[in-house]
mmCIF file of C-alpha atoms in Angstrom:
data_model
loop_
_atom_site.group_PDB
_atom_site.id
_atom_site.type_symbol
_atom_site.label_atom_id
_atom_site.label_comp_id
_atom_site.label_asym_id
_atom_site.label_seq_id
_atom_site.Cartn_x
_atom_site.Cartn_y
_atom_site.Cartn_z
ATOM 1 C CA MET C 1 -22.248 48.678 63.121
ATOM 2 C CA PRO C 2 -19.690 46.231 64.600
ATOM 3 C CA ILE C 3 -16.121 47.428 64.847
ATOM 4 C CA ALA C 4 -13.851 45.417 62.544
ATOM 5 C CA ASP C 5 -11.655 42.787 64.189
ATOM 6 C CA LYS C 6 -8.734 44.282 62.242
ATOM 7 C CA THR C 7 -9.141 47.525 64.190
ATOM 8 C CA ILE C 8 -8.777 45.705 67.491
ATOM 9 C CA GLN C 9 -5.914 43.623 66.128
ATOM 10 C CA LYS C 10 -4.063 46.823 65.182
ATOM 11 C CA LEU C 11 -4.674 48.287 68.653
ATOM 12 C CA LEU C 12 -3.422 45.174 70.472
ATOM 13 C CA TYR C 13 -0.486 44.833 68.070
ATOM 14 C CA THR C 14 0.613 48.365 68.925
ATOM 15 C CA LYS C 15 0.394 47.595 72.637
ATOM 16 C CA ALA C 16 2.287 44.291 72.218
ATOM 17 C CA THR C 17 5.034 45.934 70.160
ATOM 18 C CA ALA C 18 5.548 48.646 72.775
ATOM 19 C CA ALA C 19 5.670 46.072 75.590
ATOM 20 C CA ILE C 20 8.261 43.925 73.810
ATOM 21 C CA ARG C 21 10.453 46.888 72.920
ATOM 22 C CA ASN C 22 10.325 47.945 76.567
ATOM 23 C CA ILE C 23 11.984 44.731 77.832
ATOM 24 C CA ASP C 24 15.280 45.576 79.544
ATOM 25 C CA ALA C 25 18.116 45.446 77.014
ATOM 26 C CA THR C 26 20.408 43.682 79.505
ATOM 27 C CA ILE C 27 17.845 40.876 79.773
ATOM 28 C CA ALA C 28 16.978 40.670 76.080
ATOM 29 C CA ALA C 29 20.288 39.071 75.154
ATOM 30 C CA ASP C 30 19.475 36.121 77.440
ATOM 31 C CA VAL C 31 15.868 35.598 76.295
ATOM 32 C CA TYR C 32 15.230 32.436 74.247
ATOM 33 C CA ALA C 33 11.421 32.506 73.900
ATOM 34 C CA LEU C 34 8.346 34.669 74.404
ATOM 35 C CA ALA C 35 4.780 33.684 75.201
ATOM 36 C CA MET C 36 1.303 35.095 74.834
ATOM 37 C CA GLU C 37 -0.762 33.747 77.750
ATOM 38 C CA ILE C 38 -4.441 34.106 76.941
ATOM 39 C CA ILE C 39 -6.372 34.346 80.216
ATOM 40 C CA SER C 40 -10.019 33.619 79.535
ATOM 41 C CA SER C 41 -13.207 34.187 81.504
ATOM 42 C CA ALA C 42 -16.926 33.627 81.248
ATOM 43 C CA VAL C 43 -17.104 37.385 80.597
ATOM 44 C CA PRO C 44 -15.207 38.571 77.470
ATOM 45 C CA ARG C 45 -14.333 41.981 78.916
ATOM 46 C CA GLU C 46 -12.212 40.089 81.474
ATOM 47 C CA PHE C 47 -10.092 38.362 78.817
ATOM 48 C CA HIS C 48 -6.491 39.493 78.793
ATOM 49 C CA VAL C 49 -3.067 38.403 77.549
ATOM 50 C CA ASN C 50 0.130 38.260 79.570
ATOM 51 C CA ILE C 51 3.302 38.762 77.546
ATOM 52 C CA ALA C 52 5.859 36.464 79.141
ATOM 53 C CA TYR C 53 9.454 35.578 78.368
ATOM 54 C CA ASN C 54 12.166 33.349 79.787
ATOM 55 C CA THR C 55 15.951 33.536 79.889
ATOM 56 C CA LEU C 56 18.564 30.833 79.584
ATOM 57 C CA THR C 57 19.858 31.800 83.034
ATOM 58 C CA HIS C 58 16.467 31.247 84.636
ATOM 59 C CA PHE C 59 15.999 28.039 82.664
ATOM 60 C CA GLU C 60 19.215 26.632 84.170
ATOM 61 C CA SER C 61 18.062 27.449 87.688
ATOM 62 C CA ALA C 62 14.632 25.855 87.084
ATOM 63 C CA LYS C 63 16.000 22.472 86.004
ATOM 64 C CA THR C 64 16.156 21.170 89.560
ATOM 65 C CA ARG C 65 12.420 21.855 90.094
ATOM 66 C CA ALA C 66 11.078 20.339 86.880
ATOM 67 C CA ASP C 67 10.724 16.714 85.800
ATOM 68 C CA ASP C 68 13.355 17.241 83.089
ATOM 69 C CA GLU C 69 15.145 20.058 81.286
ATOM 70 C CA TYR C 70 12.542 20.302 78.522
ATOM 71 C CA GLU C 71 9.805 20.733 81.116
ATOM 72 C CA ALA C 72 11.826 23.539 82.713
ATOM 73 C CA LYS C 73 12.460 25.156 79.348
ATOM 74 C CA TRP C 74 9.000 25.050 77.794
ATOM 75 C CA ARG C 75 6.358 24.850 80.517
ATOM 76 C CA ILE C 76 5.366 28.410 81.363
ATOM 77 C CA LEU C 77 5.052 27.501 85.046
ATOM 78 C CA TYR C 78 8.853 27.444 85.324
ATOM 79 C CA TRP C 79 9.443 30.743 83.551
ATOM 80 C CA GLN C 80 10.432 33.992 85.228
ATOM 81 C CA CYS C 81 7.895 35.402 87.672
ATOM 82 C CA ASP C 82 8.646 39.063 87.027
ATOM 83 C CA ASP C 83 5.755 41.424 86.372
ATOM 84 C CA LYS C 84 4.531 40.798 82.836
ATOM 85 C CA PRO C 85 3.086 43.329 80.412
ATOM 86 C CA VAL C 86 -0.659 42.767 80.055
ATOM 87 C CA LEU C 87 -2.869 43.331 77.032
ATOM 88 C CA ASP C 88 -6.311 43.678 78.580
ATOM 89 C CA CYS C 89 -9.815 44.532 77.431
ATOM 90 C CA ASN C 90 -10.009 47.623 79.646
ATOM 91 C CA ASP C 91 -9.746 49.949 76.684
ATOM 92 C CA PRO C 92 -12.624 52.147 75.460
ATOM 93 C CA LYS C 93 -12.174 50.964 71.869
ATOM 94 C CA ILE C 94 -12.175 47.292 72.920
ATOM 95 C CA GLU C 95 -15.203 47.865 75.163
ATOM 96 C CA GLU C 96 -16.997 49.429 72.195
ATOM 97 C CA TRP C 97 -15.994 46.408 70.090
ATOM 98 C CA LEU C 98 -17.406 43.979 72.667
ATOM 99 C CA GLN C 99 -20.669 45.886 72.846
ATOM 100 C CA SER C 100 -20.995 45.953 69.076
ATOM 101 C CA LEU C 101 -20.602 42.161 69.005
ATOM 102 C CA GLY C 102 -23.138 41.554 71.771
ATOM 103 C CA TYR C 103 -20.538 40.554 74.385
ATOM 104 C CA ASP C 104 -21.387 43.312 76.872
ATOM 105 C CA TYR C 105 -22.823 41.057 79.601
ATOM 106 C CA ASN C 106 -21.372 40.835 83.115
ATOM 107 C CA ASN C 107 -20.642 38.250 85.808
ATOM 108 C CA HIS C 108 -24.023 38.735 87.470
ATOM 109 C CA GLU C 109 -25.887 37.927 84.252
ATOM 110 C CA VAL C 110 -23.763 34.806 83.724
ATOM 111 C CA TYR C 111 -24.456 33.577 87.245
ATOM 112 C CA GLU C 112 -28.203 34.270 87.090
ATOM 113 C CA ASP C 113 -28.503 32.410 83.788
ATOM 114 C CA PHE C 114 -26.415 29.550 85.184
ATOM 115 C CA GLN C 115 -28.764 29.218 88.176
ATOM 116 C CA LYS C 116 -31.897 29.524 86.046
ATOM 117 C CA HIS C 117 -30.890 26.703 83.725
ATOM 118 C CA SER C 118 -29.460 24.379 86.415
ATOM 119 C CA GLY C 119 -25.838 24.495 85.357
ATOM 120 C CA TYR C 120 -26.059 25.402 81.684
ATOM 121 C CA SER C 121 -25.585 28.995 80.595
ATOM 122 C CA LYS C 122 -25.876 30.386 77.090
ATOM 123 C CA TYR C 123 -23.137 32.811 78.090
ATOM 124 C CA HIS C 124 -20.597 30.005 78.317
ATOM 125 C CA ASP C 125 -21.208 29.239 74.653
ATOM 126 C CA LEU C 126 -20.864 32.931 73.839
ATOM 127 C CA SER C 127 -17.625 33.101 75.822
ATOM 128 C CA GLU C 128 -16.237 30.093 73.968
ATOM 129 C CA LYS C 129 -17.172 31.690 70.647
ATOM 130 C CA PHE C 130 -15.493 34.938 71.666
ATOM 131 C CA GLY C 131 -12.420 33.025 72.872
ATOM 132 C CA LYS C 132 -11.923 31.563 69.392
ATOM 133 C CA LYS C 133 -12.182 35.032 67.846
ATOM 134 C CA TYR C 134 -9.771 36.518 70.406
ATOM 135 C CA THR C 135 -7.253 33.698 69.964
ATOM 136 C CA LYS C 136 -7.345 34.145 66.193
ATOM 137 C CA ILE C 137 -6.458 37.818 66.686
ATOM 138 C CA ILE C 138 -3.543 36.962 68.998
ATOM 139 C CA ILE C 139 -2.212 34.416 66.497
ATOM 140 C CA SER C 140 -2.320 37.077 63.767
ATOM 141 C CA ILE C 141 -0.501 39.531 66.044
ATOM 142 C CA CYS C 142 2.287 37.003 66.644
ATOM 143 C CA ARG C 143 2.686 36.423 62.914
ATOM 144 C CA GLN C 144 2.841 40.161 62.340
ATOM 145 C CA LEU C 145 5.470 40.624 65.050
ATOM 146 C CA HIS C 146 7.642 38.203 63.104
ATOM 147 C CA THR C 147 6.813 39.622 59.667
ATOM 148 C CA ASP C 148 7.516 43.215 60.723
ATOM 149 C CA GLY C 149 10.815 42.196 62.315
ATOM 150 C CA VAL C 150 9.843 43.396 65.790
ATOM 151 C CA ILE C 151 11.233 40.271 67.469
ATOM 152 C CA GLU C 152 14.490 40.219 65.491
ATOM 153 C CA GLN C 153 15.068 43.949 65.988
ATOM 154 C CA LYS C 154 14.627 43.676 69.743
ATOM 155 C CA PHE C 155 16.521 40.444 70.438
ATOM 156 C CA GLY C 156 18.970 40.371 67.516
ATOM 157 C CA ARG C 157 17.553 37.013 66.391
ATOM 158 C CA VAL C 158 14.233 35.365 65.669
ATOM 159 C CA LEU C 159 12.619 33.741 68.728
ATOM 160 C CA PRO C 160 9.519 31.562 69.020
ATOM 161 C CA ILE C 161 6.357 33.004 70.556
ATOM 162 C CA LEU C 162 4.385 30.369 72.436
ATOM 163 C CA ILE C 163 0.620 30.894 72.489
ATOM 164 C CA CYS C 164 -1.006 29.506 75.599
ATOM 165 C CA ASP C 165 -4.618 29.172 76.705
ATOM 166 C CA SER C 166 -3.993 30.021 80.353
ATOM 167 C CA ILE C 167 -1.307 30.755 82.889
ATOM 168 C CA LEU C 168 -0.983 27.028 83.590
ATOM 169 C CA SER C 169 -1.307 25.372 80.196
ATOM 170 C CA CYS C 170 0.495 25.320 76.881
ATOM 171 C CA GLY C 171 -2.674 25.424 74.811
ATOM 172 C CA PRO C 172 -3.250 23.629 71.520
ATOM 173 C CA LEU C 173 0.012 23.143 69.653
ATOM 174 C CA GLU C 174 -1.475 24.482 66.416
ATOM 175 C CA TRP C 175 -1.816 27.955 67.944
ATOM 176 C CA THR C 176 1.955 28.247 68.316
ATOM 177 C CA GLN C 177 2.523 26.640 64.923
ATOM 178 C CA GLN C 178 0.197 29.159 63.269
ATOM 179 C CA GLY C 179 1.755 32.133 65.053
ATOM 180 C CA ASN C 180 5.393 31.413 64.127
ATOM 181 C CA PRO C 181 7.458 30.827 60.985
ATOM 182 C CA VAL C 182 7.622 27.138 60.055
ATOM 183 C CA GLY C 183 10.105 25.309 62.302
ATOM 184 C CA GLN C 184 10.732 28.303 64.567
ATOM 185 C CA ALA C 185 9.212 26.525 67.575
ATOM 186 C CA ALA C 186 10.473 23.050 66.630
ATOM 187 C CA GLU C 187 11.909 22.165 70.040
ATOM 188 C CA PHE C 188 8.708 23.260 71.775
ATOM 189 C CA GLU C 189 6.696 21.193 69.278
ATOM 190 C CA ARG C 190 8.780 18.090 70.020
ATOM 191 C CA TRP C 191 8.208 18.592 73.743
ATOM 192 C CA MET C 192 4.465 18.986 73.246
ATOM 193 C CA LEU C 193 4.317 15.841 71.110
ATOM 194 C CA ARG C 194 6.296 13.701 73.571
ATOM 195 C CA PRO C 195 4.639 10.395 74.523
ATOM 196 C CA PRO C 196 2.586 10.644 77.720
ATOM 197 C CA LYS C 197 4.106 9.197 80.856
ATOM 198 C CA THR C 198 2.589 5.931 81.965
ATOM 199 C CA GLU C 199 2.051 5.012 85.594
ATOM 200 C CA THR C 200 2.377 1.440 86.837
ATOM 201 C CA PRO C 201 -0.157 0.116 89.379
ATOM 202 C CA GLU C 202 2.585 0.218 92.008
ATOM 203 C CA GLU C 203 3.389 3.862 91.231
ATOM 204 C CA LEU C 204 -0.314 4.772 91.373
ATOM 205 C CA HIS C 205 -0.664 3.128 94.783
ATOM 206 C CA GLU C 206 2.403 4.895 96.160
ATOM 207 C CA ARG C 207 1.207 8.243 94.792
ATOM 208 C CA LEU C 208 -2.172 7.793 96.430
ATOM 209 C CA LYS C 209 -0.597 6.779 99.744
ATOM 210 C CA GLU C 210 1.532 9.916 99.660
ATOM 211 C CA ALA C 211 -1.507 12.059 98.867
ATOM 212 C CA MET C 212 -3.344 10.585 101.862
ATOM 213 C CA ASP C 213 -0.422 11.023 104.257
ATOM 214 C CA ILE C 214 -1.657 14.267 105.792
ATOM 215 C CA ASN C 215 -0.642 15.576 109.199
ATOM 216 C CA TRP C 216 -2.586 18.088 111.227
ATOM 217 C CA GLU C 217 -0.614 21.303 111.582
ATOM 218 C CA GLN C 218 -1.318 23.767 114.362
ATOM 219 C CA LYS C 219 -1.606 27.293 112.964
ATOM 220 C CA ASN C 220 -0.336 30.427 114.641
ATOM 221 C CA TRP C 221 -3.114 32.744 113.510
ATOM 222 C CA ASP C 222 -1.877 35.803 115.401
ATOM 223 C CA GLU C 223 1.310 36.010 113.326
ATOM 224 C CA MET C 224 -0.451 35.781 109.961
ATOM 225 C CA SER C 225 -1.250 38.722 107.723
ATOM 226 C CA PRO C 226 -4.541 38.665 105.768
ATOM 227 C CA VAL C 227 -2.789 37.560 102.562
ATOM 228 C CA GLU C 228 -0.878 34.823 104.426
ATOM 229 C CA PHE C 229 -4.178 33.712 105.950
ATOM 230 C CA TYR C 230 -5.698 33.433 102.463
ATOM 231 C CA LYS C 231 -2.745 31.490 101.044
ATOM 232 C CA ASP C 232 -2.875 29.144 104.033
ATOM 233 C CA PHE C 233 -6.623 28.672 103.530
ATOM 234 C CA ILE C 234 -6.198 27.596 99.901
ATOM 235 C CA ASP C 235 -3.121 25.470 100.628
ATOM 236 C CA GLU C 236 -4.946 23.734 103.469
ATOM 237 C CA LEU C 237 -7.600 22.687 100.952
ATOM 238 C CA VAL C 238 -4.833 21.446 98.625
ATOM 239 C CA PHE C 239 -2.340 19.834 101.009
ATOM 240 C CA GLY C 240 -3.854 19.798 104.473
ATOM 241 C CA TYR C 241 -6.135 17.719 106.620
ATOM 242 C CA THR C 242 -9.267 19.007 104.893
ATOM 243 C CA SER C 243 -7.967 17.816 101.496
ATOM 244 C CA THR C 244 -8.246 14.164 102.488
ATOM 245 C CA SER C 245 -11.151 11.990 101.375
ATOM 246 C CA VAL C 246 -11.848 9.575 104.234
ATOM 247 C CA SER C 247 -13.329 6.996 101.854
ATOM 248 C CA ALA C 248 -10.359 7.219 99.489
ATOM 249 C CA LYS C 249 -7.932 6.975 102.405
ATOM 250 C CA ARG C 250 -9.578 3.786 103.664
ATOM 251 C CA LEU C 251 -9.410 2.264 100.200
ATOM 252 C CA VAL C 252 -5.732 3.096 99.784
ATOM 253 C CA GLU C 253 -4.889 1.760 103.229
ATOM 254 C CA ARG C 254 -7.042 -1.336 102.556
ATOM 255 C CA ASN C 255 -9.086 -0.688 105.700
ATOM 256 C CA GLU C 256 -12.566 -2.102 106.231
ATOM 257 C CA PHE C 257 -15.499 0.298 106.092
ATOM 258 C CA PRO C 258 -17.664 0.136 109.215
ATOM 259 C CA PRO C 259 -21.333 -0.597 108.455
ATOM 260 C CA GLN C 260 -22.463 2.823 109.696
ATOM 261 C CA MET C 261 -20.408 4.437 106.924
ATOM 262 C CA THR C 262 -22.046 2.473 104.124
ATOM 263 C CA GLY C 263 -25.530 1.646 105.339
ATOM 264 C CA SER C 264 -25.507 -1.805 103.780
ATOM 265 C CA GLY C 265 -23.268 -4.586 102.565
ATOM 266 C CA GLU C 266 -23.433 -3.441 98.933
ATOM 267 C CA TRP C 267 -20.243 -1.420 99.244
ATOM 268 C CA HIS C 268 -18.359 -4.403 100.653
ATOM 269 C CA ARG C 269 -19.670 -6.672 97.899
ATOM 270 C CA LEU C 270 -18.504 -4.169 95.299
ATOM 271 C CA LEU C 271 -15.008 -3.952 96.762
ATOM 272 C CA SER C 272 -14.673 -7.730 97.083
ATOM 273 C CA GLY C 273 -15.049 -8.052 93.314
ATOM 274 C CA LEU C 274 -12.317 -5.524 92.470
ATOM 275 C CA THR C 275 -8.611 -6.043 91.896
ATOM 276 C CA GLU C 276 -6.032 -4.059 93.851
ATOM 277 C CA GLU C 277 -5.490 -1.763 90.845
ATOM 278 C CA GLN C 278 -9.230 -1.184 90.421
ATOM 279 C CA ILE C 279 -9.536 -0.278 94.106
ATOM 280 C CA ASP C 280 -6.797 2.331 93.671
ATOM 281 C CA LEU C 281 -8.527 3.732 90.604
ATOM 282 C CA LEU C 282 -11.762 3.976 92.590
ATOM 283 C CA ALA C 283 -9.873 5.783 95.368
ATOM 284 C CA LEU C 284 -8.453 8.202 92.791
ATOM 285 C CA LYS C 285 -11.948 8.968 91.485
ATOM 286 C CA LEU C 286 -13.252 9.555 95.013
ATOM 287 C CA LEU C 287 -10.394 11.981 95.627
ATOM 288 C CA GLU C 288 -11.052 13.766 92.326
ATOM 289 C CA GLU C 289 -14.737 14.121 93.189
ATOM 290 C CA ARG C 290 -13.818 15.674 96.536
ATOM 291 C CA GLN C 291 -11.521 18.119 94.768
ATOM 292 C CA GLY C 292 -14.313 18.920 92.308
ATOM 293 C CA ALA C 293 -16.671 19.701 95.181
ATOM 294 C CA ILE C 294 -14.086 22.009 96.787
ATOM 295 C CA HIS C 295 -13.642 23.734 93.423
ATOM 296 C CA ASP C 296 -17.394 24.319 93.093
ATOM 297 C CA VAL C 297 -17.711 25.765 96.603
ATOM 298 C CA LEU C 298 -14.807 28.142 95.900
ATOM 299 C CA ALA C 299 -16.405 29.136 92.584
ATOM 300 C CA GLN C 300 -19.566 30.030 94.509
ATOM 301 C CA LEU C 301 -17.486 32.063 96.982
ATOM 302 C CA THR C 302 -15.826 33.841 94.038
ATOM 303 C CA TYR C 303 -19.217 34.907 92.742
ATOM 304 C CA ARG C 304 -20.167 36.198 96.202
ATOM 305 C CA VAL C 305 -16.901 38.138 96.519
ATOM 306 C CA ASP C 306 -17.366 39.615 93.037
ATOM 307 C CA SER C 307 -20.879 40.603 94.098
ATOM 308 C CA GLY C 308 -19.627 42.547 97.117
ATOM 309 C CA MET C 309 -19.044 40.008 99.882
ATOM 310 C CA GLU C 310 -15.898 40.684 101.896
ATOM 311 C CA ILE C 311 -13.792 38.136 103.777
ATOM 312 C CA MET C 312 -12.202 39.504 106.945
ATOM 313 C CA PHE C 313 -9.317 38.289 109.118
ATOM 314 C CA ASN C 314 -8.463 39.983 112.419
ATOM 315 C CA GLY C 315 -10.586 42.947 111.355
ATOM 316 C CA LYS C 316 -8.837 43.400 108.008
ATOM 317 C CA PRO C 317 -10.058 42.536 104.479
ATOM 318 C CA VAL C 318 -8.531 39.382 102.999
ATOM 319 C CA PRO C 319 -7.174 39.678 99.438
ATOM 320 C CA THR C 320 -8.388 36.796 97.270
ATOM 321 C CA GLN C 321 -8.130 35.567 93.674
ATOM 322 C CA LEU C 322 -4.364 36.128 93.549
ATOM 323 C CA SER C 323 -4.153 34.322 90.206
ATOM 324 C CA GLY C 324 -6.790 36.624 88.757
ATOM 325 C CA MET C 325 -8.967 33.583 88.026
ATOM 326 C CA GLY C 326 -11.102 33.319 91.159
ATOM 327 C CA LEU C 327 -10.644 31.469 94.446
ATOM 328 C CA HIS C 328 -11.306 28.270 92.508
ATOM 329 C CA GLY C 329 -8.589 29.282 90.036
ATOM 330 C CA ASP C 330 -6.101 29.712 92.892
ATOM 331 C CA TYR C 331 -7.108 26.270 94.191
ATOM 332 C CA ILE C 332 -6.785 24.479 90.849
ATOM 333 C CA GLY C 333 -3.478 26.211 90.164
ATOM 334 C CA ARG C 334 -2.060 24.997 93.477
ATOM 335 C CA LEU C 335 -3.575 21.538 93.098
ATOM 336 C CA ASP C 336 -1.726 20.384 89.976
ATOM 337 C CA GLU C 337 1.423 18.688 91.262
ATOM 338 C CA ASN C 338 2.969 18.536 87.776
ATOM 339 C CA ASP C 339 2.234 22.141 86.862
ATOM 340 C CA ARG C 340 1.770 23.931 90.185
ATOM 341 C CA TRP C 341 1.199 27.678 90.138
ATOM 342 C CA GLU C 342 3.421 29.517 92.609
ATOM 343 C CA TRP C 343 1.997 32.170 94.887
ATOM 344 C CA PRO C 344 3.090 35.689 93.878
ATOM 345 C CA GLU C 345 5.392 37.473 96.277
ATOM 346 C CA THR C 346 3.547 39.920 98.484
#
């Protein structure tokens, strides 16, 4: 018989309450918001929630790094990087709950099914279904933290609890709205609902030129530790010589493509019919496709590492997946220039 969701909600609520009450009292007075960061996975037992918070002091120091003060205040990327309490699924009761719901599959089963069906896996649908259930539980926990006065008792005032879908994103706005008293997260809501920034053709062209302006950097391998080697490997794919798409670079620089690169005149005929803005958009898509290919290769490496493969550097094992979301997760986190994940201190 399946374990009731309410049982798991009570368990996670108890853990969340203890974690919040354990926040240093000297810091609590400076905290202006909390966050529940839901870290998802193709495998439900790997779901977990980071309990984050930010202080007004840290917000002030982050203003110079963000696009504006609201970005610094409400985007989790700019919050404090201290160790965060984690609500994970590594609990016997939660494991029993997952098994009772039919979510007791593992990474190997997901990968095998993915390969068998040429890119589609039934487990991805199951994971999405579980994610909705798990998010609903977290939303209920946030409401209960407010209703029971846990937040007000700890911080001396009511604070909003942001509910995010990953370490890098803010998640659907309605999650936070559902998890807080009406109007409690009003400033966050206004920031989320801000009009999107528009980019002029000139700005797009300059951004692409900057992205293509890559210099080869000689590495001093002997002085690197295994973790520094790994960070450099990922950052090279993000910022370095290997991140550049030759085709996109030629488009941005308005260079001719030699015949041996295209095989026919069709490519030149296509380009001759495009405007300058359309050429830049084509270059952007070529760059995005290259990044997608890098992502997929790193995802494959992640599976191999999870299956027992070890990466070595100077005879020592290389730590990977520092974000907890795979080598491809580290790459994507470092790739987003507007919401870049920072490497943890090691």
